[in-house]
Structure formats: C-alpha cells, structure tokens
Backbone as JSON Lines, residues from 0, in Angstrom:
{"i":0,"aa":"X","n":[-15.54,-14.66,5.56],"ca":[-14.49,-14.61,4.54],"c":[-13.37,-13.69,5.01]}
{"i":1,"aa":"X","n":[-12.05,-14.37,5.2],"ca":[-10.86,-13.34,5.55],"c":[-10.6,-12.5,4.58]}
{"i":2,"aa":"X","n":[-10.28,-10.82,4.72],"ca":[-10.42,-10.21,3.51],"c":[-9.25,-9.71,3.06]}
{"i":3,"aa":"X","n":[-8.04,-10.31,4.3],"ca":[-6.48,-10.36,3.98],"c":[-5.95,-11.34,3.56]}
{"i":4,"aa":"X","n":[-5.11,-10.92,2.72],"ca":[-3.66,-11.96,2.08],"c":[-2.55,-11.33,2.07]}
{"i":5,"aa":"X","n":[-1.54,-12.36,2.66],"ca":[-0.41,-12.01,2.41],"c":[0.3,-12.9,1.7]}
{"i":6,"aa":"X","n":[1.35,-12.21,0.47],"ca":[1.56,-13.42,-0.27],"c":[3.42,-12.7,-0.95]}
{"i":7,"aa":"X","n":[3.98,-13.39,-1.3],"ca":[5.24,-13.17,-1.6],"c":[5.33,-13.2,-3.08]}
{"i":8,"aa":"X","n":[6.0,-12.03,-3.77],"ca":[5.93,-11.89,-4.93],"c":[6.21,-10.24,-5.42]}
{"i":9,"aa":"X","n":[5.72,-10.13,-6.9],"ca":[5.94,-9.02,-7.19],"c":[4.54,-8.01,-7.68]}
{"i":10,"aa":"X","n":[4.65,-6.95,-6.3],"ca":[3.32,-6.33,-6.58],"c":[3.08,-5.46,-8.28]}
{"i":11,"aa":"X","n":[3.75,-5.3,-9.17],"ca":[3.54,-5.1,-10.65],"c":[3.13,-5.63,-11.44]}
{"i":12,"aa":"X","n":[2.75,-7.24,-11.14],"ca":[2.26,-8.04,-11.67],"c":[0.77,-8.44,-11.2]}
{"i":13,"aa":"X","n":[0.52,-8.26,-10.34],"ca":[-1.19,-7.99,-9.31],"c":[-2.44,-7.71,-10.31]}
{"i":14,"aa":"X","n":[-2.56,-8.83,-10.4],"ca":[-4.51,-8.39,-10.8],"c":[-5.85,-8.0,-9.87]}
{"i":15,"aa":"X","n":[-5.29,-6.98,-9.68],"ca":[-6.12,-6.32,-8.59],"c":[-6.63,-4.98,-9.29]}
{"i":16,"aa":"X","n":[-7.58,-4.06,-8.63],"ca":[-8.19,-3.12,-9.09],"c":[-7.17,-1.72,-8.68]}
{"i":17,"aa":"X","n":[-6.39,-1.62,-7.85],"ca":[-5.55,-1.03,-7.63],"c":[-4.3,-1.17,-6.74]}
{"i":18,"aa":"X","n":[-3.15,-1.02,-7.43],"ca":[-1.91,-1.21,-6.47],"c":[-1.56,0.0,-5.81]}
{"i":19,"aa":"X","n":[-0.7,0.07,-4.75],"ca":[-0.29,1.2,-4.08],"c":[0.77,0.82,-4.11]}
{"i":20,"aa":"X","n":[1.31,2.29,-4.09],"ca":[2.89,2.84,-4.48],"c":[3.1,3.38,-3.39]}
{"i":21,"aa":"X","n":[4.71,2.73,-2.59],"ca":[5.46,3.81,-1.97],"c":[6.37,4.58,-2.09]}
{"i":22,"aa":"X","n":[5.54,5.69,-2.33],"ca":[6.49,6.82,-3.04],"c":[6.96,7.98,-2.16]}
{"i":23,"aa":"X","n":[7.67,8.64,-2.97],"ca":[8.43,9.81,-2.38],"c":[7.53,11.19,-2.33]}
{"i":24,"aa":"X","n":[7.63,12.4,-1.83],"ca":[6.68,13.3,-1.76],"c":[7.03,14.04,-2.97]}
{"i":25,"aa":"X","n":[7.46,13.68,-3.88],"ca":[7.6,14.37,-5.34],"c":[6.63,13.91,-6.07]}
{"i":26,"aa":"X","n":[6.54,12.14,-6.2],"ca":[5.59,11.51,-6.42],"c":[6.89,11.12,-7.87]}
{"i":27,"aa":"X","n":[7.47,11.57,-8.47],"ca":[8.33,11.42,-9.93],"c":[9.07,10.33,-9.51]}
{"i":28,"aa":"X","n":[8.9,9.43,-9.34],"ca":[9.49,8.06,-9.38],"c":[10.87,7.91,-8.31]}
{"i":29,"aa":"X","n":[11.45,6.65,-8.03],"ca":[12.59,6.43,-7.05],"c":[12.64,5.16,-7.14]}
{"i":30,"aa":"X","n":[13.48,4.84,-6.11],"ca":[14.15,3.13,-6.38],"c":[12.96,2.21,-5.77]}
{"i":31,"aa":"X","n":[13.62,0.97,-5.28],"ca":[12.3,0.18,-4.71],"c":[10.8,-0.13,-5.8]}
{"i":32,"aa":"X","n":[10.14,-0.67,-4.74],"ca":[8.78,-0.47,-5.13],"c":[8.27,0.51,-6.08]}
{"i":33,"aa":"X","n":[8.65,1.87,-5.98],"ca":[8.54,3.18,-6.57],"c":[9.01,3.18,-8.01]}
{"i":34,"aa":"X","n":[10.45,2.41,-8.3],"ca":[10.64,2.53,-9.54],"c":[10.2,1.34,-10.28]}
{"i":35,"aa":"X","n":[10.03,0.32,-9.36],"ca":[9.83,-0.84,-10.06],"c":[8.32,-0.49,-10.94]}
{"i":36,"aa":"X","n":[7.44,0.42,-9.71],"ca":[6.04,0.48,-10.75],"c":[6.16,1.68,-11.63]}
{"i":37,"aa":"X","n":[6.91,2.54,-11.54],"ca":[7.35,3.46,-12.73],"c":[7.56,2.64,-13.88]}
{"i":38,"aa":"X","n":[8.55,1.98,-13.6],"ca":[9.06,1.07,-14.83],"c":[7.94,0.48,-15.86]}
{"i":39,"aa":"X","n":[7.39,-0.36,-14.76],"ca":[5.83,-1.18,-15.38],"c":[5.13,-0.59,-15.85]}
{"i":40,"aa":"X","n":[4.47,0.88,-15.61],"ca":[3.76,1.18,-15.46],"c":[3.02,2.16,-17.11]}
{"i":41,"aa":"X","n":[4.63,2.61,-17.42],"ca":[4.83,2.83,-18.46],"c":[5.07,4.33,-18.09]}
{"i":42,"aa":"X","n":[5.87,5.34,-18.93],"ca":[5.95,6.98,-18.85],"c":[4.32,7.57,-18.8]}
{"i":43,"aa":"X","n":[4.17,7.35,-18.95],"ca":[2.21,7.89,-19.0],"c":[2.21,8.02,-17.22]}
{"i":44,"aa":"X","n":[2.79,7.44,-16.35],"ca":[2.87,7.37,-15.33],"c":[3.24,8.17,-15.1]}
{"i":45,"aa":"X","n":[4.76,8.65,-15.26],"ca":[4.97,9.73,-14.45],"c":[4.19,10.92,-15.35]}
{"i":46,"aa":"X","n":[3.72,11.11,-16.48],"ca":[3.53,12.51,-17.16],"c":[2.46,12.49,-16.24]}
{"i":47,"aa":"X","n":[1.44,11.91,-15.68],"ca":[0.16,12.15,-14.45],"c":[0.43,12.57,-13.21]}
{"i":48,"aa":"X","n":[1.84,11.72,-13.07],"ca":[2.72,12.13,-11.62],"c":[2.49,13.76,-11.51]}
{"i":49,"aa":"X","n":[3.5,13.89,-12.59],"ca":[3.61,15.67,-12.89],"c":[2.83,16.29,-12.18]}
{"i":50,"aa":"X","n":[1.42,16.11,-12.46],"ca":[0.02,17.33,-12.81],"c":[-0.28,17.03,-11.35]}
{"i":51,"aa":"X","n":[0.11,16.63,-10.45],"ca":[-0.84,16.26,-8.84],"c":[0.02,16.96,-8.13]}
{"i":52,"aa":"X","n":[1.19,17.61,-8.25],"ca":[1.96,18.79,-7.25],"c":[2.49,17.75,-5.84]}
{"i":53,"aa":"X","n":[3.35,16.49,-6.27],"ca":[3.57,16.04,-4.97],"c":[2.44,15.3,-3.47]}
{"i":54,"aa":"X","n":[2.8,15.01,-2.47],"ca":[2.14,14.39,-2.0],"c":[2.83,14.5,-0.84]}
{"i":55,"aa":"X","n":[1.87,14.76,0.45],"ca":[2.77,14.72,1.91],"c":[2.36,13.61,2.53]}
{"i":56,"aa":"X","n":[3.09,13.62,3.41],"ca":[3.84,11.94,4.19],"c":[2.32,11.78,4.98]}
{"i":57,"aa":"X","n":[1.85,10.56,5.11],"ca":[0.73,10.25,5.32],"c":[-0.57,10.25,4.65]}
{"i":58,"aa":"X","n":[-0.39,11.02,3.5],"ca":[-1.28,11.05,2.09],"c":[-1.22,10.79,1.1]}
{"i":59,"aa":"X","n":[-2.7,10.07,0.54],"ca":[-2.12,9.4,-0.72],"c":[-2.74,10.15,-1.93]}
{"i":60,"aa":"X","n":[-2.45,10.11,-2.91],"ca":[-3.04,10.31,-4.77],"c":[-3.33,8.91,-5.36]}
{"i":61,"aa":"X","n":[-3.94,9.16,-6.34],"ca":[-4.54,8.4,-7.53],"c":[-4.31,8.28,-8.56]}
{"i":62,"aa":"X","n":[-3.87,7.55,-9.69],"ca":[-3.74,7.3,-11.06],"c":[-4.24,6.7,-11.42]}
{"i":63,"aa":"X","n":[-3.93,6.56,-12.85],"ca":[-4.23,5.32,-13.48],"c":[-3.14,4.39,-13.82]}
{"i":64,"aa":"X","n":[-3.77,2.93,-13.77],"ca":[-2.61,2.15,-13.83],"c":[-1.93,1.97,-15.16]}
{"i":65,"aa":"X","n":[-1.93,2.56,-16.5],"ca":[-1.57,2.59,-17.5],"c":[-1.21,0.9,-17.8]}
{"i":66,"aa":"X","n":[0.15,0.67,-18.48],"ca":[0.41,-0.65,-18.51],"c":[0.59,-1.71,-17.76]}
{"i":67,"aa":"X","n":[-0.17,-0.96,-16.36],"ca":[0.2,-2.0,-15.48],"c":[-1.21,-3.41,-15.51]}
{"i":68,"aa":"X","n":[-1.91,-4.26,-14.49],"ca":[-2.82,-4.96,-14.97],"c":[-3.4,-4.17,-13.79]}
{"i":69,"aa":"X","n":[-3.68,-3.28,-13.23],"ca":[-4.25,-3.29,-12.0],"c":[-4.4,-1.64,-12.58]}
{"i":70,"aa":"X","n":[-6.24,-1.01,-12.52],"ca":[-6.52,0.03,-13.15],"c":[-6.28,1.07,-12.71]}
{"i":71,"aa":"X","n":[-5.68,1.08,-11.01],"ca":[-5.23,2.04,-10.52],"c":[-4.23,2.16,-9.92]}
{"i":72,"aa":"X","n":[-3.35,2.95,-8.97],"ca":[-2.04,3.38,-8.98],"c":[-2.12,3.97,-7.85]}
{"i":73,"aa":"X","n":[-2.21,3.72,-6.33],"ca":[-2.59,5.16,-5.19],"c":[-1.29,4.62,-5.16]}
{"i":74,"aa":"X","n":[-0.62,6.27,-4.35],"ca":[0.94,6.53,-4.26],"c":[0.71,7.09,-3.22]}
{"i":75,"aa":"X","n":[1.09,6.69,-1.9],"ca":[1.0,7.08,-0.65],"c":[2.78,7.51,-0.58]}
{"i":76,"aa":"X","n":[2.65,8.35,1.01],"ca":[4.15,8.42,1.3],"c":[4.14,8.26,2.8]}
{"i":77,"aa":"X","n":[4.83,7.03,2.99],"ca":[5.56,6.7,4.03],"c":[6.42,8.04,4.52]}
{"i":78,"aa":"X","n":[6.6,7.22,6.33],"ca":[6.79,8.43,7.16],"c":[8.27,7.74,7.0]}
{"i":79,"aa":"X","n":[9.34,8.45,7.49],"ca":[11.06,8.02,7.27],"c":[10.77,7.77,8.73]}
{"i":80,"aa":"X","n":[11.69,6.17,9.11],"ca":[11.78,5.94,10.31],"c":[12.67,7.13,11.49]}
{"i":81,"aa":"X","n":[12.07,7.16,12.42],"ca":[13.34,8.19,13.08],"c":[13.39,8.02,14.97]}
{"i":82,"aa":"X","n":[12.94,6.67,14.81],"ca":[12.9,5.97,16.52],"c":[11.77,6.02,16.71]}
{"i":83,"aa":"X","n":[10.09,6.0,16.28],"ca":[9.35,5.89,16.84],"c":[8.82,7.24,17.24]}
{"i":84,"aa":"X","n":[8.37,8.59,17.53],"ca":[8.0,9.65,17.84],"c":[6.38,9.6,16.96]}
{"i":85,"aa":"X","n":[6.28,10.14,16.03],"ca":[5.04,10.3,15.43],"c":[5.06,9.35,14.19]}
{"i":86,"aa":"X","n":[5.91,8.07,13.94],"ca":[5.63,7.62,12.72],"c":[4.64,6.32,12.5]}
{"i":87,"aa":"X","n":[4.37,6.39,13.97],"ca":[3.15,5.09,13.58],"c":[1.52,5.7,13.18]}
{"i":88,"aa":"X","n":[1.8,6.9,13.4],"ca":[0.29,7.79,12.91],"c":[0.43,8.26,11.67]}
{"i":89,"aa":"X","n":[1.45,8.58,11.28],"ca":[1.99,8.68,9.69],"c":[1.84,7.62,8.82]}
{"i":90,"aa":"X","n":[2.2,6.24,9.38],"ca":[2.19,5.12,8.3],"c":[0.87,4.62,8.51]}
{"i":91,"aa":"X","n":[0.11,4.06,9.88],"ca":[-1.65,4.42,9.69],"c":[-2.46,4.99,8.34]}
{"i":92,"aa":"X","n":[-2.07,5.95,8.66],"ca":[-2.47,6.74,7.57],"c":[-2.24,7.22,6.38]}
{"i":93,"aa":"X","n":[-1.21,6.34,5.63],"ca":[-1.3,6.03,4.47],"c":[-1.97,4.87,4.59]}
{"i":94,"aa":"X","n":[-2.2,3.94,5.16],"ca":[-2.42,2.78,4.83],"c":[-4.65,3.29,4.94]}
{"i":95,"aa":"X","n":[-4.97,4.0,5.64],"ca":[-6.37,4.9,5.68],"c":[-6.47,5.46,4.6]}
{"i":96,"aa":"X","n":[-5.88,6.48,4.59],"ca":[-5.92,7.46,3.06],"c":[-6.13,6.78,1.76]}
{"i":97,"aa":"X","n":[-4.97,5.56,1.49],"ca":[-5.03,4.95,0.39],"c":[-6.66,3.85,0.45]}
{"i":98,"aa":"X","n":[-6.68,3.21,1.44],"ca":[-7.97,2.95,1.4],"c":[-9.52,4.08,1.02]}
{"i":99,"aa":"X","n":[-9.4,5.32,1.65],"ca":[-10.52,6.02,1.3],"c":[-10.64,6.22,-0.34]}
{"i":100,"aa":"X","n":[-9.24,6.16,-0.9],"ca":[-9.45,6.53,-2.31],"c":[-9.95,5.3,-2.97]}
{"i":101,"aa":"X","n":[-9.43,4.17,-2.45],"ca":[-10.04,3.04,-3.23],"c":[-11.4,2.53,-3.32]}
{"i":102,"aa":"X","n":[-12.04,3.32,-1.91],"ca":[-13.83,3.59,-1.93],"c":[-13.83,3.77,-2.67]}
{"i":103,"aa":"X","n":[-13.77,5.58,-2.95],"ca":[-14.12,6.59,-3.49],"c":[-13.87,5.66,-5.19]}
{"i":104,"aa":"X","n":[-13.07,5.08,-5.96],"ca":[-13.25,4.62,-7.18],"c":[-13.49,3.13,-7.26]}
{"i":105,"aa":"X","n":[-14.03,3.29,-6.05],"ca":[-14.85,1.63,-5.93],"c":[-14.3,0.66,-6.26]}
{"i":106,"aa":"X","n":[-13.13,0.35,-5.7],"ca":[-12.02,-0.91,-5.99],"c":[-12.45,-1.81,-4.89]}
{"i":107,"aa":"X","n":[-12.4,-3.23,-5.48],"ca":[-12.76,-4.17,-4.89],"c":[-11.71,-4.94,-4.26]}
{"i":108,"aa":"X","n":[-10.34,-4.7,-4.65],"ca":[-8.91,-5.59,-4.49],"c":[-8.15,-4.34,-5.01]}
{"i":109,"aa":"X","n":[-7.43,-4.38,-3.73],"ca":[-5.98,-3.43,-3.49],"c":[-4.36,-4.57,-3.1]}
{"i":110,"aa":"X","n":[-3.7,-3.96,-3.65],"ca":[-2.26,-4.5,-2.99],"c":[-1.68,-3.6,-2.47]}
{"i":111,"aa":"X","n":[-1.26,-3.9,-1.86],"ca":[0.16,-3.1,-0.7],"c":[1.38,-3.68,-0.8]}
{"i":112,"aa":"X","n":[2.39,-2.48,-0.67],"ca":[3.61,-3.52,-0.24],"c":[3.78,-3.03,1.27]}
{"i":113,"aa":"X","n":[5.19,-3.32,1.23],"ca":[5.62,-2.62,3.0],"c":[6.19,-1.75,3.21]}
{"i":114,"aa":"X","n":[5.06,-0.37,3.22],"ca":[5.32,0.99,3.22],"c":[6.43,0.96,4.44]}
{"i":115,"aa":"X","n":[7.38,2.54,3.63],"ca":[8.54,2.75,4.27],"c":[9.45,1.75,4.93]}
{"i":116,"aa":"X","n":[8.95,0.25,4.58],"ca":[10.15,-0.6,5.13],"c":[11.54,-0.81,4.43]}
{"i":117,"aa":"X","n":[11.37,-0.04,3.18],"ca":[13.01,0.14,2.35],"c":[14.12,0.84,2.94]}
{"i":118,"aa":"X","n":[14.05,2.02,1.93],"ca":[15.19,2.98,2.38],"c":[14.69,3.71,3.64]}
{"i":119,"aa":"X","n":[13.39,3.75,3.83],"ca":[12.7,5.06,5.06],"c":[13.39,3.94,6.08]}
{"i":120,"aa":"X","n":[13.74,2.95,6.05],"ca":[13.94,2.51,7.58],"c":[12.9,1.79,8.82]}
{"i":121,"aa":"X","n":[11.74,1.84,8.23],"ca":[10.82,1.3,9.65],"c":[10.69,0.02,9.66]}
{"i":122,"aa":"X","n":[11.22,-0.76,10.74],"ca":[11.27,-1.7,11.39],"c":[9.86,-2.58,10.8]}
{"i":123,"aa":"X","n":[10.47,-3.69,10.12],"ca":[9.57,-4.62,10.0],"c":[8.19,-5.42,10.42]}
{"i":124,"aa":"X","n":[8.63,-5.24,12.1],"ca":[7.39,-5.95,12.47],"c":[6.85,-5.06,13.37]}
{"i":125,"aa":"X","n":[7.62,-3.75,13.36],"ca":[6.21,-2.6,14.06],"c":[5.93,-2.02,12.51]}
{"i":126,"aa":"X","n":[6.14,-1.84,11.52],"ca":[5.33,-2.07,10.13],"c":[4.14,-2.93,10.2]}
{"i":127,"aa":"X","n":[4.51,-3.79,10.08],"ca":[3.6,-4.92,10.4],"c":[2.31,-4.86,10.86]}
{"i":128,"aa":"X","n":[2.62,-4.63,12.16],"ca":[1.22,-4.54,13.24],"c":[0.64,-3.24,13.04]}
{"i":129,"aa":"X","n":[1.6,-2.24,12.18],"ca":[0.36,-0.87,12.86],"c":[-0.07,-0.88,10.99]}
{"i":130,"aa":"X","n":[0.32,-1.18,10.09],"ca":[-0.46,-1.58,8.79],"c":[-1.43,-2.5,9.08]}
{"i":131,"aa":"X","n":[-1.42,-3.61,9.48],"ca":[-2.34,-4.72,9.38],"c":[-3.55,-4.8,10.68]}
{"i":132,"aa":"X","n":[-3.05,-3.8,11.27],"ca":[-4.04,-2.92,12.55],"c":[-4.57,-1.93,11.71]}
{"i":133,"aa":"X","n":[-4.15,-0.66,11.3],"ca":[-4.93,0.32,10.64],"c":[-5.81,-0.6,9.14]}
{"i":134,"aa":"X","n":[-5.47,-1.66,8.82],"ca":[-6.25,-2.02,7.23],"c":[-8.0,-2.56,8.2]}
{"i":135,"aa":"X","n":[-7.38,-3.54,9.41],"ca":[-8.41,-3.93,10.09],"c":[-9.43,-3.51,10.44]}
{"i":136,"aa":"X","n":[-9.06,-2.26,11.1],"ca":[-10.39,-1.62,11.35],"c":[-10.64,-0.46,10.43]}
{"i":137,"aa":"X","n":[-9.79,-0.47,9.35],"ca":[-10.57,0.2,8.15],"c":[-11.8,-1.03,7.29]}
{"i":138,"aa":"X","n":[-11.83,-1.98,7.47],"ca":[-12.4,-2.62,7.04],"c":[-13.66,-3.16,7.33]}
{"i":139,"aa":"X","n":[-13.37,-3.01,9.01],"ca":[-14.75,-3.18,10.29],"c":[-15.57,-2.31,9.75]}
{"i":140,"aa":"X","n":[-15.12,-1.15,9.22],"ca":[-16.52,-0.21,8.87],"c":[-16.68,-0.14,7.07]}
{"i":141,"aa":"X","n":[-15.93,-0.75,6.35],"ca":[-16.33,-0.45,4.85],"c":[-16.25,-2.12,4.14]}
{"i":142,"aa":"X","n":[-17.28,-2.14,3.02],"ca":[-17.57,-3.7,2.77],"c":[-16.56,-3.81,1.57]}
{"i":143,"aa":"X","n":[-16.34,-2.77,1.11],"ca":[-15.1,-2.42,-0.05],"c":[-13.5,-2.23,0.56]}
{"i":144,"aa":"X","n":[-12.79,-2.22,0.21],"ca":[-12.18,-3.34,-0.97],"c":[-12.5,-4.96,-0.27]}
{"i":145,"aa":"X","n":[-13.09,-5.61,-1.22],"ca":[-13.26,-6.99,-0.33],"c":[-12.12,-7.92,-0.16]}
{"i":146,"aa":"X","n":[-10.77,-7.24,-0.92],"ca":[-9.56,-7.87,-0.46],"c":[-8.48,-7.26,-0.3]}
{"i":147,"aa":"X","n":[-7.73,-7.24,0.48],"ca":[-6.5,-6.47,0.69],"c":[-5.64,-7.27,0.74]}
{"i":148,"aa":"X","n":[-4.65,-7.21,0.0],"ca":[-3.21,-7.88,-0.23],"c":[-1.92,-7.75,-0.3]}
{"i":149,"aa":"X","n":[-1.18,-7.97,0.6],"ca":[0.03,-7.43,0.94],"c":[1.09,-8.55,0.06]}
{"i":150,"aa":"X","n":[1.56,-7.76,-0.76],"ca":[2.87,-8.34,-1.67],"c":[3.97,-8.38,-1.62]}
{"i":151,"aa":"X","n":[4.5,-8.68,-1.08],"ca":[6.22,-8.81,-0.43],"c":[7.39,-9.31,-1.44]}
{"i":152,"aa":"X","n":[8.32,-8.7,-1.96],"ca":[9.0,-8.7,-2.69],"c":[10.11,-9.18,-1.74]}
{"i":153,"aa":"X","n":[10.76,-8.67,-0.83],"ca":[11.19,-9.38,0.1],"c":[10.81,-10.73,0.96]}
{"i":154,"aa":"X","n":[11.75,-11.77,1.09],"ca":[11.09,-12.74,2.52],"c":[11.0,-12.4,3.82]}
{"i":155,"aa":"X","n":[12.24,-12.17,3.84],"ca":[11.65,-11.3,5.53],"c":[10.57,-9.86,5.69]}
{"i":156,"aa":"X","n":[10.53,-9.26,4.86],"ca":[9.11,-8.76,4.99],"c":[7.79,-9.63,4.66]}
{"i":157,"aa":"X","n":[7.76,-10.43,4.34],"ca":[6.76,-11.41,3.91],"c":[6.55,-12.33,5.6]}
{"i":158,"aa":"X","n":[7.48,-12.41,6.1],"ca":[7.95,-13.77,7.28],"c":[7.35,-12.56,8.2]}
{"i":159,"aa":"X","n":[7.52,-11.38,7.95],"ca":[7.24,-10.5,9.3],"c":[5.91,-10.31,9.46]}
{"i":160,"aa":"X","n":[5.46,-9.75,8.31],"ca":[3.44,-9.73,8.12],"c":[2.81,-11.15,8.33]}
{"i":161,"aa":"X","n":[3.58,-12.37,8.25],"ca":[3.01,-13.34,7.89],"c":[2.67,-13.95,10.08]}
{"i":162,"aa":"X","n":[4.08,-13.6,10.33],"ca":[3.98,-13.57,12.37],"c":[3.28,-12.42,13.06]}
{"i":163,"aa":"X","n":[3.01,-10.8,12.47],"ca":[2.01,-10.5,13.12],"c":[0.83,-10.36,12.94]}
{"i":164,"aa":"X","n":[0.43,-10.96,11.42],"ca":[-0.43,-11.24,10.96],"c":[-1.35,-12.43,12.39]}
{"i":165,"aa":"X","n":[0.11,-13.68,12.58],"ca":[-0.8,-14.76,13.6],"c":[-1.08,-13.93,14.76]}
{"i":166,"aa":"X","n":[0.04,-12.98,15.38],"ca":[-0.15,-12.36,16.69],"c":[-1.38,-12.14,16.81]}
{"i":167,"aa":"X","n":[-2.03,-11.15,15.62],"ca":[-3.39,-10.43,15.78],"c":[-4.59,-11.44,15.61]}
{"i":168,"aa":"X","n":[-4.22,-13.18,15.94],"ca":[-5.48,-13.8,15.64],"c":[-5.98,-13.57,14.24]}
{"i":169,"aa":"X","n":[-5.12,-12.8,13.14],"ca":[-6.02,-12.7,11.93],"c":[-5.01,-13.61,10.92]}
{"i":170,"aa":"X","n":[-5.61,-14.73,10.6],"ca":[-4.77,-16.14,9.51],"c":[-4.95,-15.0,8.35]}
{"i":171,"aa":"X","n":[-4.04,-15.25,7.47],"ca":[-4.15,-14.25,5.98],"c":[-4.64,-15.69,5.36]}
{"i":172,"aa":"X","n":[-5.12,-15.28,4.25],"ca":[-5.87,-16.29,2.83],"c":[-4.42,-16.2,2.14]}
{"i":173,"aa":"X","n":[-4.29,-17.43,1.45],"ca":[-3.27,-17.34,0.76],"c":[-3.21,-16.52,-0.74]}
C-alpha cells in the first residue's frame, strides 16, 4: 500500500488526524498557509499559539485542531531559502519533527503543504525531493501515520511534488 498522496486542493478542509502548519517562529499566525489555518481554525488557535513560547526553524509544536476537521494542528517552521547552505537539513526536519509528534498522538493521516515554498523562497522541486525523501524514510521505520498527504493549494507546487514524486520511483495514491 503506497502511504503517499499528493493531491491539489485546500489543506483546511482535510479529514485527516492532523494538519501541519507552516508557520513563523512566533507561531501567532501570518499569511499563506499560516493564516489560512488561523482563519479556519478558529481564535482558540491562536490563544494555544500564545502558551508554547514560539518555535525554532526546523521544529515543530502541537495543537489542537479546534474548528478545523482534522484533531490536530503541528506548526513546524520552515528554514528561509538563502542559496542552499544548511536549508535542506532544516526543512528535513520539520518534515521529521512534525512526524515524531504525530507518533507520539498516534495520528494515522497527516497533511502537509509545501513548507517554506511561499514567502521563505525554497525552490520548488529541491522542496520536493528533500520533503518527500525525509517523509520516506521516516516511514521505512514507523507503521504510523499510514498516510501522508501533501495538499497543494498551488499547481505548480502540486506539478512539482507530483515529477519528483515519479523521479523517486514513488507513484503518489491519488
């Protein structure tokens, strides 16, 4: 069973056990992805934001998904593109981090969008490969989440996961 999908749409609407947020290291909401699930999510969102003191780049937190349909909320923070130096071990690892938490509250189905591919700047299809590389072999070793789903609000981020998705020999489930 392939335990990726990539699919085009809007990750606020996801019936999944938890969505992930790319957020800012304040964690108090921003444009993109970030405000869109603020918005959804309802103020109960950020008053939780509050109480967690921020979040550094490559680490994620936990909520609850309040009004959203999806019971949880990890808010990772993307690394800001800046040519390649240390940001493919930064975005790795949100895409790790947010997985360990979704063990840890035993989520079976996560969504993603495409960390730091907004305003941070990182290039689409080295996004791509080092997310859908780090989810991979987070997965070789854990039987949880049994689906990971990348939600693309954009097409060309959708067109980009969807070509190195084939590169890596791994077909996504629709």
């Amino acid at each position: 069973m392939n335990r990726i999908a990539i699919v085009q749409g809007d990750i606020t609407k996801q019936q999944v056990d938890a969505i992930v947020n790319a957020a800012n290291t304040s964690l108090l909401g921003g444009g993109g992805v970030d405000g869109a699930i603020h918005r959804a999510a309802g103020p109960q969102l950020l008053e939780e934001c509050r109480t967690l003191g921020g979040c550094p780049t490559g680490q994620a937190r936990i909520t609850a998904g309040y009004r959203l349909h999806a019971k949880y909320v990890i808010h990772t923070v993307g690394p800001v593109w800046r040519g390649g130096t240390s940001e493919a071990e930064q975005l790795a690892s949100c895409y790790r981090t947010s997985l360990e938490l979704a063990v840890e509250h035993e989520c079976k189905s996560v969504a993603f969008p495409a960390i730091s591919c907004g305003v941070y700047g990182y290039p689409l299809s080295e996004a791509a490969r080092v997310s859908l590389t780090a989810v991979r072999e987070f997965l070789a070793f854990h039987r949880i989440p049994e689906i990971v789903r990348w939600v693309m609000f954009d097409p060309a981020a959708y067109q980009a996961w969807l070509a190195e998705s084939a590169t890596l020999n791994e077909p996504p489930s629709g």
